Short mmCIF file of C-alpha atoms in Angstrom, two decimals:
data_model
loop_
_atom_site.label_atom_id
_atom_site.label_comp_id
_atom_site.label_asym_id
_atom_site.label_seq_id
_atom_site.Cartn_x
_atom_site.Cartn_y
_atom_site.Cartn_z
CA MET A 1 17.64 29.83 1.28
CA ILE A 2 21.23 28.74 2.21
CA HIS A 3 22.36 27.76 -1.42
CA ASP A 4 21.32 31.32 -2.59
CA ILE A 5 23.04 33.04 0.33
CA LEU A 6 26.25 31.18 -0.48
CA ASN A 7 25.73 31.64 -4.35
CA ILE A 8 25.57 27.88 -4.85
CA LYS A 9 23.81 26.76 -7.94
CA THR A 10 21.19 23.80 -7.68
CA PRO A 11 21.65 21.05 -10.19
CA ALA A 12 18.56 22.01 -12.26
CA GLN A 13 18.76 25.81 -11.76
CA GLU A 14 19.73 26.58 -15.31
CA HIS A 15 16.90 24.86 -16.87
CA ALA A 16 14.34 25.35 -14.18
CA ALA A 17 11.97 27.35 -16.37
CA ALA A 18 12.59 25.48 -19.64
CA LEU A 19 9.24 23.75 -19.52
CA LYS A 20 7.30 26.64 -17.91
CA SER A 21 3.59 27.02 -18.74
CA SER A 22 2.59 30.39 -19.98
CA TYR A 23 0.01 30.34 -17.21
CA GLY A 24 2.26 31.15 -14.38
CA LEU A 25 1.96 31.06 -10.60
CA LYS A 26 1.15 34.76 -10.39
CA ASN A 27 -2.36 33.69 -11.42
CA MET A 28 -2.70 32.11 -7.98
CA GLY A 29 -1.36 35.09 -6.06
CA LEU A 30 2.28 33.70 -5.67
CA ARG A 31 4.73 36.57 -5.72
CA ASN A 32 8.39 37.13 -4.98
CA LEU A 33 9.41 33.55 -5.14
CA ASN A 34 13.00 32.57 -5.20
CA ARG A 35 12.99 30.00 -8.03
CA VAL A 36 10.30 27.78 -9.53
CA TYR A 37 11.44 24.48 -11.08
CA TRP A 38 8.84 23.48 -13.81
CA ASN A 39 7.99 19.94 -14.90
CA LEU A 40 11.48 18.61 -14.24
CA THR A 41 12.33 15.02 -15.39
CA PRO A 42 12.95 12.26 -12.84
CA GLU A 43 16.71 12.61 -13.30
CA SER A 44 16.73 16.22 -12.56
CA LEU A 45 14.23 15.75 -9.59
CA TYR A 46 16.65 13.15 -8.24
CA GLU A 47 19.68 15.52 -8.40
CA GLU A 48 17.54 18.30 -6.66
CA ALA A 49 16.25 16.00 -3.92
CA ILE A 50 19.74 14.81 -3.14
CA PHE A 51 21.12 18.31 -3.26
CA ARG A 52 18.35 19.28 -0.73
CA LYS A 53 19.05 16.27 1.47
CA GLU A 54 15.38 15.14 1.03
CA GLY A 55 16.14 11.42 0.85
CA ASN A 56 18.66 8.79 -0.48
CA ILE A 57 19.11 6.55 -3.48
CA SER A 58 18.69 2.88 -2.63
CA HIS A 59 20.32 -0.08 -4.14
CA MET A 60 19.28 -0.44 -7.74
CA GLY A 61 17.93 3.11 -7.83
CA ALA A 62 14.65 3.61 -5.92
CA PHE A 63 14.49 6.91 -3.93
CA VAL A 64 13.97 6.52 -0.23
CA VAL A 65 12.36 9.23 1.88
CA ASN A 66 11.14 9.78 5.44
CA THR A 67 7.82 11.56 5.48
CA GLY A 68 8.53 12.87 9.03
CA THR A 69 5.71 12.94 11.77
CA HIS A 70 2.98 11.88 9.40
CA THR A 71 3.54 8.46 7.87
CA ALA A 72 -0.15 8.16 6.90
CA ARG A 73 -3.12 10.33 5.85
CA SER A 74 -4.43 12.74 8.46
CA ALA A 75 -8.15 12.24 7.71
CA LYS A 76 -9.35 14.29 10.57
CA ASP A 77 -7.62 17.38 9.25
CA LYS A 78 -9.45 17.61 5.96
CA PHE A 79 -11.94 20.51 5.60
CA ILE A 80 -14.05 21.76 2.70
CA VAL A 81 -14.99 25.27 2.05
CA LYS A 82 -18.75 25.73 2.52
CA ALA A 83 -19.79 28.10 -0.28
CA SER A 84 -22.36 28.21 -3.04
CA PRO A 85 -22.95 26.33 -5.27
CA SER A 86 -20.84 23.22 -4.12
CA GLU A 87 -22.33 23.14 -0.58
CA ASP A 88 -25.64 21.86 -1.88
CA ASN A 89 -23.96 18.84 -3.41
CA ILE A 90 -21.74 17.88 -0.44
CA ASP A 91 -22.68 15.32 2.28
CA TRP A 92 -21.46 17.26 5.27
CA ASN A 93 -20.21 14.86 7.91
CA ASP A 94 -17.13 14.01 9.91
CA GLY A 95 -15.29 13.25 6.87
CA ASN A 96 -16.53 16.36 5.01
CA ARG A 97 -16.16 19.06 7.65
CA PRO A 98 -16.90 22.69 6.63
CA ILE A 99 -14.58 25.67 6.78
CA SER A 100 -15.56 29.20 5.97
CA ILE A 101 -14.21 30.92 2.95
CA GLU A 102 -12.94 33.57 5.27
CA LYS A 103 -10.95 31.12 7.28
CA PHE A 104 -9.56 29.48 4.12
CA ASN A 105 -8.43 32.75 2.64
CA ALA A 106 -6.70 33.67 5.96
CA VAL A 107 -4.71 30.43 5.76
CA TYR A 108 -3.99 30.77 2.11
CA GLN A 109 -2.76 34.29 2.41
CA ARG A 110 -0.46 33.44 5.26
CA MET A 111 0.82 30.54 3.07
CA LEU A 112 1.55 32.91 0.17
CA GLY A 113 3.53 35.24 2.51
CA PHE A 114 5.39 32.10 3.95
CA LEU A 115 6.50 31.07 0.47
CA GLN A 116 8.06 34.39 -0.49
CA GLY A 117 11.77 33.91 -1.28
CA ARG A 118 11.42 30.16 -1.38
CA ASP A 119 11.97 27.72 -4.05
CA LEU A 120 8.87 25.68 -5.42
CA PHE A 121 8.44 22.62 -7.70
CA VAL A 122 5.62 22.51 -10.33
CA GLN A 123 4.23 19.52 -12.25
CA ASP A 124 1.49 20.05 -14.82
CA CYS A 125 -0.39 16.88 -15.49
CA TYR A 126 -3.81 15.21 -15.87
CA ALA A 127 -6.09 13.19 -13.67
CA GLY A 128 -8.01 10.66 -15.76
CA ALA A 129 -6.82 8.61 -18.79
CA ASP A 130 -10.05 9.26 -20.79
CA PRO A 131 -9.34 12.32 -22.76
CA ASN A 132 -13.02 13.18 -22.67
CA PHE A 133 -12.94 13.64 -18.97
CA GLN A 134 -9.31 14.54 -18.13
CA LEU A 135 -8.81 17.10 -15.36
CA PRO A 136 -5.83 19.42 -16.06
CA VAL A 137 -4.18 19.53 -12.55
CA ARG A 138 -1.18 21.70 -11.40
CA ILE A 139 0.76 20.37 -8.40
CA VAL A 140 2.90 22.80 -6.53
CA THR A 141 5.21 21.31 -4.01
CA GLU A 142 8.00 22.42 -1.60
CA TYR A 143 9.92 19.17 -1.94
CA ALA A 144 11.58 17.91 -5.07
CA TRP A 145 10.69 14.39 -4.24
CA HIS A 146 6.91 15.28 -3.97
CA SER A 147 7.28 16.42 -7.57
CA GLN A 148 8.72 13.12 -8.62
CA PHE A 149 5.89 11.36 -6.68
CA VAL A 150 3.39 13.30 -8.78
CA ARG A 151 5.08 12.43 -12.02
CA ASN A 152 4.70 8.85 -11.00
CA MET A 153 1.09 9.12 -9.80
CA LEU A 154 -0.62 11.23 -12.42
CA ILE A 155 -0.65 11.29 -16.25
CA GLN A 156 1.97 13.37 -18.04
CA PRO A 157 1.23 15.61 -21.04
CA LYS A 158 2.50 14.09 -24.26
CA THR A 159 4.14 17.04 -25.91
CA ILE A 160 6.06 20.12 -24.87
CA ASP A 161 3.47 22.34 -26.55
CA GLU A 162 0.95 20.89 -23.92
CA LEU A 163 3.22 22.05 -21.22
CA TYR A 164 3.84 25.50 -22.63
CA ASN A 165 0.07 26.05 -23.16
CA PHE A 166 -1.12 24.14 -19.90
CA ILE A 167 -4.04 25.89 -18.05
CA PRO A 168 -4.94 23.94 -14.84
CA GLU A 169 -8.52 23.55 -13.88
CA PHE A 170 -7.49 22.57 -10.33
CA THR A 171 -4.29 23.26 -8.30
CA VAL A 172 -2.96 21.31 -5.23
CA MET A 173 -0.33 23.08 -3.07
CA SER A 174 1.65 20.88 -0.65
CA ILE A 175 3.81 22.89 1.70
CA PRO A 176 5.04 20.45 4.77
CA SER A 177 6.99 23.16 6.57
CA PHE A 178 4.01 25.50 6.77
CA LYS A 179 1.86 24.92 9.81
CA GLY A 180 -1.73 25.97 10.57
CA MET A 181 -2.76 27.84 13.57
CA PRO A 182 -5.79 25.94 15.10
CA GLU A 183 -6.91 28.51 17.54
CA ILE A 184 -7.16 31.12 14.74
CA ASP A 185 -7.96 29.04 11.66
CA GLY A 186 -10.79 26.87 13.03
CA ILE A 187 -8.96 23.69 12.20
CA SER A 188 -8.10 20.77 14.42
CA THR A 189 -4.34 20.70 14.52
CA GLU A 190 -1.33 22.31 12.76
CA THR A 191 -1.87 19.84 9.96
CA PHE A 192 -4.49 20.73 7.34
CA ILE A 193 -5.92 19.67 4.03
CA LEU A 194 -8.31 22.43 2.81
CA LEU A 195 -10.39 21.96 -0.36
CA ASN A 196 -12.01 24.96 -2.14
CA PHE A 197 -14.16 23.78 -5.08
CA GLU A 198 -15.23 27.41 -6.02
CA ASP A 199 -11.58 28.63 -6.45
CA LYS A 200 -10.43 25.25 -7.56
CA ILE A 201 -7.58 24.95 -5.21
CA CYS A 202 -6.49 22.60 -2.37
CA ILE A 203 -3.80 23.56 0.12
CA ILE A 204 -1.91 21.09 2.42
CA GLY A 205 0.25 22.01 5.40
CA ASN A 206 2.53 20.24 8.00
CA SER A 207 2.39 16.81 6.22
CA GLY A 208 5.13 15.28 4.06
CA TYR A 209 3.10 12.15 3.31
CA GLY A 210 2.70 11.80 -0.38
CA GLY A 211 -0.58 10.07 -0.09
CA GLU A 212 -2.25 13.36 0.90
CA ILE A 213 -1.50 14.97 -2.51
CA LYS A 214 -2.86 11.78 -4.28
CA LYS A 215 -6.05 11.57 -2.31
CA ALA A 216 -6.66 15.35 -2.55
CA VAL A 217 -6.93 14.90 -6.27
CA PHE A 218 -9.00 11.84 -5.85
CA THR A 219 -11.54 13.71 -3.63
CA VAL A 220 -11.78 16.51 -6.31
CA LEU A 221 -12.73 13.85 -8.93
CA ASN A 222 -15.21 12.33 -6.56
CA TYR A 223 -17.02 15.58 -6.45
CA LEU A 224 -16.76 16.68 -10.12
CA LEU A 225 -17.32 13.35 -12.14
CA PRO A 226 -20.58 12.19 -10.57
CA LEU A 227 -22.19 15.66 -11.78
CA GLN A 228 -21.21 14.34 -15.14
CA ASN A 229 -22.97 10.86 -14.60
CA ILE A 230 -19.57 9.26 -14.18
CA LEU A 231 -19.14 6.96 -11.29
CA SER A 232 -15.88 7.67 -9.38
CA MET A 233 -14.49 4.63 -7.57
CA HIS A 234 -11.89 3.75 -5.09
CA CYS A 235 -10.93 0.37 -6.82
CA SER A 236 -8.35 -1.27 -8.74
CA ALA A 237 -9.22 -2.76 -12.23
CA ASN A 238 -7.90 -5.20 -14.76
CA VAL A 239 -9.06 -6.74 -18.12
CA ASP A 240 -8.82 -9.90 -20.01
CA ASP A 241 -7.93 -10.23 -23.74
CA ASN A 242 -11.74 -9.99 -24.66
CA ASP A 243 -11.86 -6.42 -23.09
CA ASN A 244 -13.84 -7.76 -20.19
CA SER A 245 -12.71 -5.71 -17.25
CA ALA A 246 -13.13 -6.41 -13.43
CA LEU A 247 -13.22 -4.06 -10.63
CA PHE A 248 -11.92 -4.56 -7.14
CA PHE A 249 -13.17 -2.37 -4.34
CA GLY A 250 -11.63 -2.02 -1.09
CA LEU A 251 -9.73 0.00 1.47
CA SER A 252 -5.99 0.09 1.88
CA GLY A 253 -4.74 -3.16 3.00
CA THR A 254 -7.55 -5.27 1.55
CA GLY A 255 -5.59 -6.52 -1.44
CA LYS A 256 -6.68 -4.04 -4.22
CA THR A 257 -3.19 -3.62 -5.65
CA THR A 258 -1.96 -7.20 -5.08
CA LEU A 259 -5.05 -9.01 -6.45
CA SER A 260 -5.40 -6.70 -9.53
CA ALA A 261 -1.72 -7.37 -10.49
CA ASP A 262 -2.73 -10.66 -12.22
CA PRO A 263 -0.13 -11.88 -14.80
CA SER A 264 -3.00 -13.42 -16.85
CA ARG A 265 -4.77 -10.05 -17.17
CA SER A 266 -3.76 -6.56 -18.10
CA LEU A 267 -3.71 -4.01 -15.21
CA ILE A 268 -5.72 -0.89 -15.92
CA GLY A 269 -4.97 0.66 -12.59
CA ASP A 270 -4.42 -0.08 -8.79
CA ASP A 271 -6.60 2.37 -6.83
CA GLU A 272 -8.84 4.89 -8.51
CA HIS A 273 -11.21 4.73 -11.60
CA GLY A 274 -14.12 6.14 -13.28
CA TRP A 275 -16.98 4.27 -14.92
CA SER A 276 -18.58 6.19 -17.84
CA ASP A 277 -21.04 5.20 -20.46
CA ASP A 278 -17.97 4.02 -22.61
CA GLY A 279 -16.25 1.64 -19.97
CA VAL A 280 -13.77 2.27 -17.21
CA PHE A 281 -10.69 4.39 -17.10
CA ASN A 282 -7.82 4.91 -14.66
CA PHE A 283 -7.58 8.24 -12.88
CA GLU A 284 -3.78 7.82 -12.41
CA GLY A 285 -0.54 7.11 -14.21
CA GLY A 286 0.88 5.12 -11.40
CA CYS A 287 0.54 2.80 -8.48
CA TYR A 288 0.84 3.47 -4.74
CA ALA A 289 1.49 0.08 -3.36
CA LYS A 290 1.70 -0.85 0.42
CA VAL A 291 5.01 -2.86 0.57
CA ILE A 292 5.48 -4.03 4.13
CA ASN A 293 6.30 -7.68 4.10
CA LEU A 294 6.01 -7.64 0.29
CA SER A 295 6.75 -11.15 -0.95
CA PRO A 296 8.95 -11.63 -4.16
CA SER A 297 7.17 -14.90 -4.70
CA ALA A 298 3.52 -13.84 -4.08
CA GLU A 299 3.95 -10.32 -5.65
CA PRO A 300 6.85 -10.40 -7.98
CA GLU A 301 5.82 -7.59 -10.23
CA ILE A 302 5.29 -5.16 -7.36
CA TYR A 303 8.37 -6.34 -5.57
CA ALA A 304 10.42 -5.66 -8.66
CA CYS A 305 9.15 -2.01 -8.64
CA THR A 306 10.75 -1.36 -5.30
CA LYS A 307 14.16 -1.68 -6.97
CA MET A 308 13.51 0.58 -10.00
CA PHE A 309 14.93 3.98 -10.77
CA GLY A 310 12.14 6.56 -10.34
CA THR A 311 10.21 4.62 -7.62
CA ILE A 312 9.63 6.67 -4.45
CA LEU A 313 9.83 4.51 -1.31
CA GLU A 314 8.13 6.11 1.62
CA ASN A 315 9.36 5.30 5.11
CA VAL A 316 11.12 2.02 3.96
CA VAL A 317 14.08 1.12 6.17
CA TYR A 318 17.32 0.69 4.37
CA ASP A 319 21.05 0.03 5.29
CA PRO A 320 22.95 3.39 4.82
CA GLN A 321 26.08 1.55 3.93
CA THR A 322 24.84 -1.09 1.44
CA ARG A 323 21.66 0.84 0.50
CA ILE A 324 19.70 -2.28 0.48
CA ILE A 325 16.15 -1.87 1.63
CA ASP A 326 14.36 -4.16 4.11
CA LEU A 327 10.77 -4.42 3.30
CA ASP A 328 10.04 -6.48 6.45
CA ASP A 329 11.13 -3.80 8.86
CA GLU A 330 8.27 -1.66 10.25
CA PHE A 331 10.55 0.51 12.55
CA LEU A 332 9.16 3.76 10.99
CA THR A 333 5.57 2.60 10.16
CA GLU A 334 3.65 -0.47 9.14
CA ASN A 335 2.29 1.79 6.34
CA THR A 336 5.45 1.68 4.04
CA ARG A 337 4.70 2.65 0.52
CA ALA A 338 6.11 2.54 -3.07
CA ALA A 339 4.95 4.97 -5.75
CA TYR A 340 5.89 4.01 -9.25
CA PRO A 341 4.63 4.53 -12.88
CA ILE A 342 2.15 1.88 -13.81
CA GLU A 343 4.28 1.09 -16.79
CA TYR A 344 6.69 -0.59 -14.46
CA ILE A 345 4.15 -3.28 -14.31
CA SER A 346 4.84 -5.45 -17.36
CA ASN A 347 1.26 -6.37 -18.12
CA SER A 348 -0.21 -2.92 -17.53
CA LEU A 349 -2.51 -1.54 -20.09
CA PRO A 350 -1.00 1.42 -21.88
CA ALA A 351 -4.29 3.00 -22.62
CA LYS A 352 -5.33 2.70 -18.98
CA MET A 353 -8.86 2.30 -20.29
CA ALA A 354 -11.12 -0.71 -21.12
CA GLY A 355 -14.62 -1.79 -21.61
CA HIS A 356 -17.42 -2.41 -19.18
CA PRO A 357 -16.72 -4.62 -16.17
CA LYS A 358 -18.38 -7.95 -16.21
CA ASN A 359 -17.30 -8.63 -12.56
CA VAL A 360 -17.39 -6.32 -9.56
CA ILE A 361 -15.50 -7.58 -6.60
CA MET A 362 -15.85 -5.92 -3.15
CA LEU A 363 -12.86 -6.87 -0.92
CA THR A 364 -13.02 -6.86 2.84
CA CYS A 365 -10.37 -7.81 5.38
CA ASP A 366 -12.56 -9.32 7.91
CA ALA A 367 -10.72 -9.36 11.36
CA SER A 368 -13.59 -11.26 12.97
CA GLY A 369 -12.78 -14.34 10.86
CA VAL A 370 -16.45 -15.17 10.02
CA MET A 371 -16.92 -13.74 6.45
CA HIS A 372 -16.96 -16.22 3.61
CA PRO A 373 -13.98 -16.15 1.30
CA ILE A 374 -16.42 -15.43 -1.55
CA ALA A 375 -20.17 -14.89 -2.01
CA ARG A 376 -22.27 -13.72 -4.77
CA LEU A 377 -24.31 -10.62 -4.44
CA THR A 378 -27.69 -9.37 -5.98
CA PRO A 379 -27.56 -5.86 -7.34
CA ASP A 380 -29.48 -4.63 -4.18
CA GLN A 381 -27.11 -6.46 -1.93
CA ALA A 382 -24.18 -4.96 -3.93
CA MET A 383 -25.54 -1.48 -3.05
CA TYR A 384 -25.96 -2.43 0.58
CA HIS A 385 -22.33 -3.71 1.00
CA PHE A 386 -20.96 -0.80 -1.17
CA ILE A 387 -22.61 1.68 1.12
CA SER A 388 -21.68 -0.23 4.16
CA GLY A 389 -18.02 -0.65 3.05
CA TYR A 390 -17.16 -3.16 5.70
CA THR A 391 -13.53 -3.96 6.45
CA SER A 392 -10.81 -3.90 9.09
CA LYS A 393 -8.40 -0.92 8.84
CA VAL A 394 -4.93 -2.41 8.70
CA GLY A 395 -2.40 -0.69 10.88
CA GLY A 396 -0.79 2.55 9.85
CA THR A 397 -2.99 3.60 6.83
CA GLU A 398 -4.35 6.57 8.88
CA VAL A 399 -2.85 8.77 11.72
CA GLY A 400 -3.83 7.34 15.09
CA LEU A 401 -4.32 3.71 13.98
CA GLY A 402 -2.54 1.07 15.96
CA GLN A 403 -1.00 -2.16 14.74
CA ASP A 404 -4.01 -4.31 15.33
CA PRO A 405 -6.81 -4.41 12.68
CA GLU A 406 -9.74 -2.33 13.59
CA ILE A 407 -13.29 -3.21 12.49
CA THR A 408 -14.72 -0.44 10.53
CA PHE A 409 -17.32 0.68 8.06
CA SER A 410 -16.26 3.08 5.28
CA ALA A 411 -19.01 4.09 2.96
CA CYS A 412 -18.28 3.26 -0.83
CA PHE A 413 -14.98 1.63 0.43
CA GLY A 414 -13.54 5.23 0.63
CA ALA A 415 -15.62 7.38 2.82
CA PRO A 416 -12.78 9.91 3.63
CA PHE A 417 -12.62 10.74 -0.16
CA MET A 418 -16.36 10.63 -1.14
CA VAL A 419 -17.91 14.14 -1.13
CA HIS A 420 -21.52 13.35 -2.24
CA HIS A 421 -24.03 11.21 -0.26
CA PRO A 422 -22.98 7.50 -0.42
CA TYR A 423 -26.49 6.67 -1.95
CA LYS A 424 -25.55 8.80 -5.00
CA TYR A 425 -22.52 6.69 -5.80
CA ALA A 426 -24.38 3.47 -4.96
CA ARG A 427 -27.32 4.28 -7.20
CA MET A 428 -25.00 4.98 -10.07
CA LEU A 429 -23.21 1.70 -9.33
CA LYS A 430 -26.45 -0.31 -9.43
CA GLU A 431 -27.47 1.38 -12.75
CA LYS A 432 -24.24 0.46 -14.37
CA ILE A 433 -24.31 -3.10 -12.98
CA LEU A 434 -27.81 -3.68 -14.39
CA LYS A 435 -27.09 -1.98 -17.73
CA ASN A 436 -23.87 -3.98 -18.31
CA ASN A 437 -25.05 -7.24 -16.75
CA ALA A 438 -22.11 -7.43 -14.34
CA THR A 439 -21.88 -9.97 -11.62
CA CYS A 440 -21.08 -8.83 -8.05
CA TRP A 441 -19.03 -10.62 -5.42
CA ILE A 442 -17.85 -9.97 -1.88
CA VAL A 443 -14.41 -11.47 -1.01
CA ASN A 444 -12.91 -11.91 2.33
CA THR A 445 -9.02 -11.41 2.32
CA GLY A 446 -8.96 -11.20 6.18
CA TRP A 447 -8.97 -13.97 8.77
CA THR A 448 -10.28 -17.52 8.73
CA GLY A 449 -10.45 -20.29 11.55
CA GLY A 450 -10.93 -17.57 14.21
CA PRO A 451 -10.64 -13.82 14.74
CA TYR A 452 -7.44 -11.89 14.49
CA GLY A 453 -4.99 -13.25 17.17
CA ILE A 454 -6.51 -16.77 16.93
CA GLY A 455 -7.23 -17.56 13.24
CA LYS A 456 -4.91 -16.98 10.27
CA ARG A 457 -4.82 -14.70 7.33
CA MET A 458 -6.76 -16.05 4.22
CA SER A 459 -4.36 -17.82 1.96
CA ILE A 460 -3.56 -15.61 -1.03
CA ARG A 461 -3.45 -18.74 -3.10
CA TYR A 462 -7.08 -19.60 -2.27
CA THR A 463 -8.21 -16.07 -2.80
CA ARG A 464 -6.59 -16.05 -6.34
CA ALA A 465 -8.17 -19.39 -7.14
CA LEU A 466 -11.55 -18.07 -6.24
CA LEU A 467 -11.09 -14.91 -8.20
CA ASN A 468 -9.81 -16.66 -11.17
CA ALA A 469 -12.79 -18.98 -11.22
CA ALA A 470 -15.22 -16.06 -10.84
CA LEU A 471 -13.57 -14.10 -13.57
CA ALA A 472 -13.41 -17.04 -15.90
CA GLY A 473 -17.12 -17.71 -15.38
CA LYS A 474 -16.58 -21.08 -13.69
CA LEU A 475 -18.65 -20.16 -10.84
CA ALA A 476 -21.70 -19.30 -12.91
CA ASP A 477 -23.34 -22.69 -12.91
CA ILE A 478 -22.15 -24.52 -9.74
CA GLU A 479 -24.20 -25.28 -6.67
CA TYR A 480 -24.55 -22.58 -4.14
CA TYR A 481 -26.25 -22.25 -0.78
CA LYS A 482 -27.98 -19.09 0.71
CA ASP A 483 -26.41 -17.74 3.72
CA PRO A 484 -29.20 -17.49 6.25
CA VAL A 485 -28.00 -14.20 7.85
CA PHE A 486 -26.82 -11.96 4.98
CA GLY A 487 -28.75 -13.75 2.22
CA PHE A 488 -26.06 -13.85 -0.29
CA GLU A 489 -25.16 -16.95 -2.17
CA VAL A 490 -22.04 -18.95 -1.38
CA PRO A 491 -20.46 -21.60 -3.65
CA LYS A 492 -20.20 -25.12 -2.23
CA HIS A 493 -17.18 -26.11 -4.19
CA CYS A 494 -14.36 -24.38 -6.27
CA GLU A 495 -11.34 -26.07 -7.85
CA GLY A 496 -8.15 -25.49 -5.88
CA VAL A 497 -9.98 -24.46 -2.70
CA PRO A 498 -10.82 -26.91 0.19
CA ASP A 499 -14.54 -27.02 0.83
CA ASP A 500 -14.21 -26.33 4.49
CA VAL A 501 -12.50 -23.10 3.55
CA LEU A 502 -15.58 -22.04 1.52
CA LYS A 503 -17.68 -22.51 4.69
CA PRO A 504 -15.84 -20.58 7.57
CA SER A 505 -17.79 -22.27 10.32
CA ASP A 506 -16.13 -25.50 9.44
CA THR A 507 -12.65 -23.82 9.95
CA TRP A 508 -13.66 -22.85 13.61
CA GLY A 509 -13.08 -25.32 16.52
CA ASP A 510 -15.80 -23.84 18.54
CA LYS A 511 -19.07 -23.64 16.42
CA LYS A 512 -20.93 -21.71 19.01
CA ALA A 513 -18.16 -19.11 19.26
CA TYR A 514 -18.50 -18.82 15.42
CA GLU A 515 -22.17 -18.18 15.53
CA GLU A 516 -21.95 -15.51 18.23
CA LYS A 517 -19.22 -13.73 16.25
CA TYR A 518 -21.19 -13.87 13.03
CA LEU A 519 -24.42 -12.56 14.61
CA MET A 520 -22.48 -9.90 16.28
CA LEU A 521 -21.01 -8.82 13.01
CA ALA A 522 -24.44 -8.74 11.41
CA ALA A 523 -25.62 -6.50 14.36
CA LEU A 524 -22.82 -4.17 13.52
CA PHE A 525 -23.85 -3.99 9.92
CA ILE A 526 -27.44 -3.18 10.99
CA GLU A 527 -26.46 -0.53 13.48
CA ASN A 528 -23.92 1.14 11.05
CA PHE A 529 -26.57 1.34 8.26
CA LYS A 530 -29.00 3.13 10.44
CA LYS A 531 -27.28 6.47 9.49
CA PHE A 532 -28.15 5.85 5.85
CA THR A 533 -31.79 4.90 6.47
CA ASP A 534 -33.23 8.38 5.42
CA GLY A 535 -31.23 8.44 2.22
CA CYS A 536 -31.98 4.91 0.91
CA PRO A 537 -35.11 3.14 -0.50
CA ILE A 538 -36.60 0.08 1.28
CA GLU A 539 -35.15 -2.53 -1.10
CA ILE A 540 -31.60 -1.49 0.01
CA LEU A 541 -32.40 -1.72 3.64
CA ASP A 542 -33.95 -5.17 3.00
CA ALA A 543 -30.82 -6.38 1.24
CA GLY A 544 -28.95 -6.29 4.61
CA PRO A 545 -28.47 -9.10 7.20
CA ASN A 546 -31.50 -10.72 8.91
CA LYS A 547 -31.06 -9.99 12.62
CA LYS A 548 -33.52 -12.74 13.57
CA ALA A 549 -31.71 -15.49 11.55
CA LYS A 550 -30.42 -18.62 13.08
CA LEU A 551 -27.26 -20.41 11.57
CA ASN A 552 -28.29 -23.95 12.66
CA LEU A 553 -24.57 -25.08 12.35
#
């Protein structure tokens, strides 16, 4: 590297190995490295990142980086090694595509050769706040800022002795400057995310997007924890003063982070959780919030985090003179992100663990503008909607996605990260709902008064009012009507929300157009669920929409 050729010391060079684990990188075959920087603090990582010209410090201290070509996850470039015994547990599909152990080893060996003579950064940390189910994870990165990203997103060991004696049970290596060879490796492009459950390693190449590291760890947990009867979930979670927690399922852009950051409740976590026999626990130590058009009035806590030292801002535009960021500028991508420790949210729960949920909320961003702002589900309906995972992908969250929302179905509200068959997760969800007497809701944070381009986005004020009422039990004994198509129960009234908002057809000027759009959406649900028919019992199939129903508006 150029600084070694010129004999220039890097800022953290002298203490790079001060917090080195006794279980070194040679155990993974890494040899002849230049220098390894172990478990550096945020301050040291800032200095290293600046020294290596990886990004810039913005006004107030957040670190701004450009992730390069990839400003979102590259879902189509993820492969899983097909080998015994894991192959019998994996639902092989377009999201879980197989790669042979021989192909994986060939890529890995080339990566090991590529890294000789180079610097690397290591963070030893944990995935999972519950000490009974924590996974020791080692993250090896090429970039210093990725190391800081990892410090924000995962859980840090509490003592120096833990670091010295740390032995990883899974390792993730992220090397953005290393490219795959599709014609030789059997992969789709030069970008790859390759998971090997037998050898307990994931390697990532040709992508600087921090979310790939985060979701690789999540995918590992989605494989391991259900085998221990722990439901792994793509959801945010918060809790009230009586230890009654709530879960918020949803894809990126549906409001998981925003709606769970409720000042009247304590935040458990914003994206990934487990549900064990003891309650819920966060997988992470931080938050990864989408910050495009972030409002200081509607989301003050998250907005404040964009100006804090230690926060990583991905692809956020800033003025190079004043260093002031512009959260409304989507020049680089609509998928701008902030990664920060959860402790930066003032009402976050330090333990990152809480009791069993009393409410389970499934968030959908309905671009067709016909879904109700809230509806109550039976446990079987909850399974149906959980497996369906209906929403609209919001621009930028995946490579190849345009600016306009795209109607989609993502099983378990996180299909790219789910390794087992969706019914396995759904069955566990129903069991836990029934055992803990939880109430299930589906909430539309998308459009009302018409589809995208005609209607308007659901008011966050109304959504918060509905959620507050549901979580406080105020919707338990009010009057409902049964939707003739989907069969779920819709409240007729809610304090702080106009009655016509609760009934979407009343917000449309053309009732006939509404009916056609609604029945079309129901047909899409039915068509999508056909691929799960063989794996689901009849009561789940019957919990879906009635294709012969009439709305009688």
